[in-house]
mmCIF file of C-alpha atoms in Angstrom:
data_model
loop_
_atom_site.group_PDB
_atom_site.id
_atom_site.type_symbol
_atom_site.label_atom_id
_atom_site.label_comp_id
_atom_site.label_asym_id
_atom_site.label_seq_id
_atom_site.Cartn_x
_atom_site.Cartn_y
_atom_site.Cartn_z
ATOM 1 C CA MET H 1 -51.174 -60.689 -246.926
ATOM 2 C CA ASN H 2 -50.035 -59.112 -243.725
ATOM 3 C CA GLU H 3 -52.123 -56.550 -242.426
ATOM 4 C CA ARG H 4 -49.490 -54.731 -240.368
ATOM 5 C CA ASP H 5 -47.141 -54.635 -243.601
ATOM 6 C CA ALA H 6 -50.055 -53.461 -245.629
ATOM 7 C CA ALA H 7 -50.966 -50.826 -243.331
ATOM 8 C CA THR H 8 -47.436 -49.682 -243.010
ATOM 9 C CA ARG H 9 -47.012 -49.322 -246.822
ATOM 10 C CA ILE H 10 -50.184 -47.501 -247.185
ATOM 11 C CA GLU H 11 -49.280 -45.033 -244.446
ATOM 12 C CA ARG H 12 -45.858 -44.305 -246.158
ATOM 13 C CA PHE H 13 -47.797 -43.527 -249.499
ATOM 14 C CA VAL H 14 -50.315 -41.180 -247.735
ATOM 15 C CA ARG H 15 -47.631 -39.455 -245.650
ATOM 16 C CA ASP H 16 -45.507 -38.925 -248.898
ATOM 17 C CA THR H 17 -48.206 -38.299 -251.360
ATOM 18 C CA PHE H 18 -50.336 -35.852 -249.457
ATOM 19 C CA ASP H 19 -47.803 -34.126 -247.315
ATOM 20 C CA VAL H 20 -48.866 -35.323 -243.983
ATOM 21 C CA ALA H 21 -46.403 -33.901 -241.392
ATOM 22 C CA PRO H 22 -44.842 -36.673 -239.115
ATOM 23 C CA THR H 23 -46.000 -34.619 -236.077
ATOM 24 C CA ASP H 24 -49.693 -34.093 -237.180
ATOM 25 C CA PRO H 25 -51.493 -35.008 -234.069
ATOM 26 C CA GLY H 26 -54.827 -35.877 -235.775
ATOM 27 C CA PHE H 27 -53.215 -38.326 -238.404
ATOM 28 C CA GLY H 28 -52.937 -42.030 -237.380
ATOM 29 C CA ARG H 29 -53.787 -45.432 -238.986
ATOM 30 C CA ALA H 30 -57.087 -45.293 -237.204
ATOM 31 C CA ALA H 31 -57.860 -41.609 -238.591
ATOM 32 C CA ASP H 32 -60.621 -41.056 -240.978
ATOM 33 C CA LEU H 33 -58.661 -39.906 -244.025
ATOM 34 C CA PHE H 34 -61.760 -38.305 -246.091
ATOM 35 C CA GLU H 35 -63.081 -36.633 -242.911
ATOM 36 C CA GLY H 36 -59.770 -35.530 -241.731
ATOM 37 C CA GLY H 37 -58.865 -33.700 -245.201
ATOM 38 C CA TYR H 38 -55.937 -36.121 -245.780
ATOM 39 C CA VAL H 39 -57.378 -37.449 -249.059
ATOM 40 C CA ASP H 40 -59.897 -36.052 -251.450
ATOM 41 C CA SER H 41 -61.840 -37.527 -254.636
ATOM 42 C CA VAL H 42 -58.805 -36.932 -256.618
ATOM 43 C CA GLY H 43 -56.585 -38.332 -253.940
ATOM 44 C CA LEU H 44 -58.613 -41.638 -253.615
ATOM 45 C CA THR H 45 -58.129 -42.117 -257.296
ATOM 46 C CA GLU H 46 -54.211 -42.019 -256.458
ATOM 47 C CA LEU H 47 -54.437 -44.296 -253.423
ATOM 48 C CA LEU H 48 -56.529 -47.005 -255.478
ATOM 49 C CA ALA H 49 -53.879 -46.893 -258.220
ATOM 50 C CA PHE H 50 -50.959 -47.364 -255.667
ATOM 51 C CA ILE H 51 -53.154 -50.262 -254.113
ATOM 52 C CA GLU H 52 -53.501 -51.796 -257.331
ATOM 53 C CA GLU H 53 -49.988 -51.529 -258.283
ATOM 54 C CA GLU H 54 -48.250 -52.233 -254.866
ATOM 55 C CA PHE H 55 -50.515 -55.058 -254.032
ATOM 56 C CA SER H 56 -51.678 -56.431 -257.357
ATOM 57 C CA LEU H 57 -55.377 -56.056 -256.064
ATOM 58 C CA GLU H 58 -58.545 -54.418 -257.154
ATOM 59 C CA VAL H 59 -60.782 -53.189 -254.297
ATOM 60 C CA PRO H 60 -64.439 -54.508 -255.072
ATOM 61 C CA GLU H 61 -66.798 -51.278 -255.073
ATOM 62 C CA GLU H 62 -68.843 -52.496 -251.601
ATOM 63 C CA ASP H 63 -65.407 -52.445 -249.832
ATOM 64 C CA LEU H 64 -64.368 -48.757 -251.334
ATOM 65 C CA LEU H 65 -67.982 -47.624 -250.204
ATOM 66 C CA SER H 66 -67.646 -49.162 -246.589
ATOM 67 C CA ASP H 67 -66.755 -46.984 -243.660
ATOM 68 C CA GLU H 68 -63.957 -49.454 -242.932
ATOM 69 C CA PHE H 69 -61.982 -48.285 -246.033
ATOM 70 C CA ALA H 70 -61.884 -44.745 -244.786
ATOM 71 C CA THR H 71 -58.833 -45.664 -242.313
ATOM 72 C CA ILE H 72 -55.669 -47.203 -243.048
ATOM 73 C CA ASP H 73 -56.080 -50.205 -240.669
ATOM 74 C CA GLY H 74 -59.563 -50.356 -242.454
ATOM 75 C CA MET H 75 -57.958 -50.703 -245.866
ATOM 76 C CA ALA H 76 -55.389 -53.178 -244.555
ATOM 77 C CA ARG H 77 -58.029 -55.234 -243.396
ATOM 78 C CA VAL H 78 -60.003 -54.995 -246.507
ATOM 79 C CA LEU H 79 -56.852 -55.849 -248.706
ATOM 80 C CA ALA H 80 -56.258 -58.846 -246.352
ATOM 81 C CA ARG H 81 -59.910 -60.186 -246.981
ATOM 82 C CA VAL H 82 -59.574 -59.407 -250.588
ATOM 83 C CA ALA H 83 -56.141 -61.254 -251.128
ATOM 84 C CA ASP H 84 -57.607 -64.410 -249.205
ATOM 85 C CA ARG H 85 -60.579 -64.672 -251.691
#
């Protein structure tokens, strides 16, 4: 799995689903989606459903709870690792 492609697809989903403005200065692939208020607990459920459908992967619980999974770039890295297992 290509991390860059995964990050692009996740970013597109987050922007579209959670109505993130293209000009939002706080949003980016390295921004903490949860601390920044972009994704809440209900949104996480939607995001996980998207990941499972889009990438045919289930994210292990230890990865879900990691700090890395809080950013788009981190999610892409996690998905690449899970896909390689």
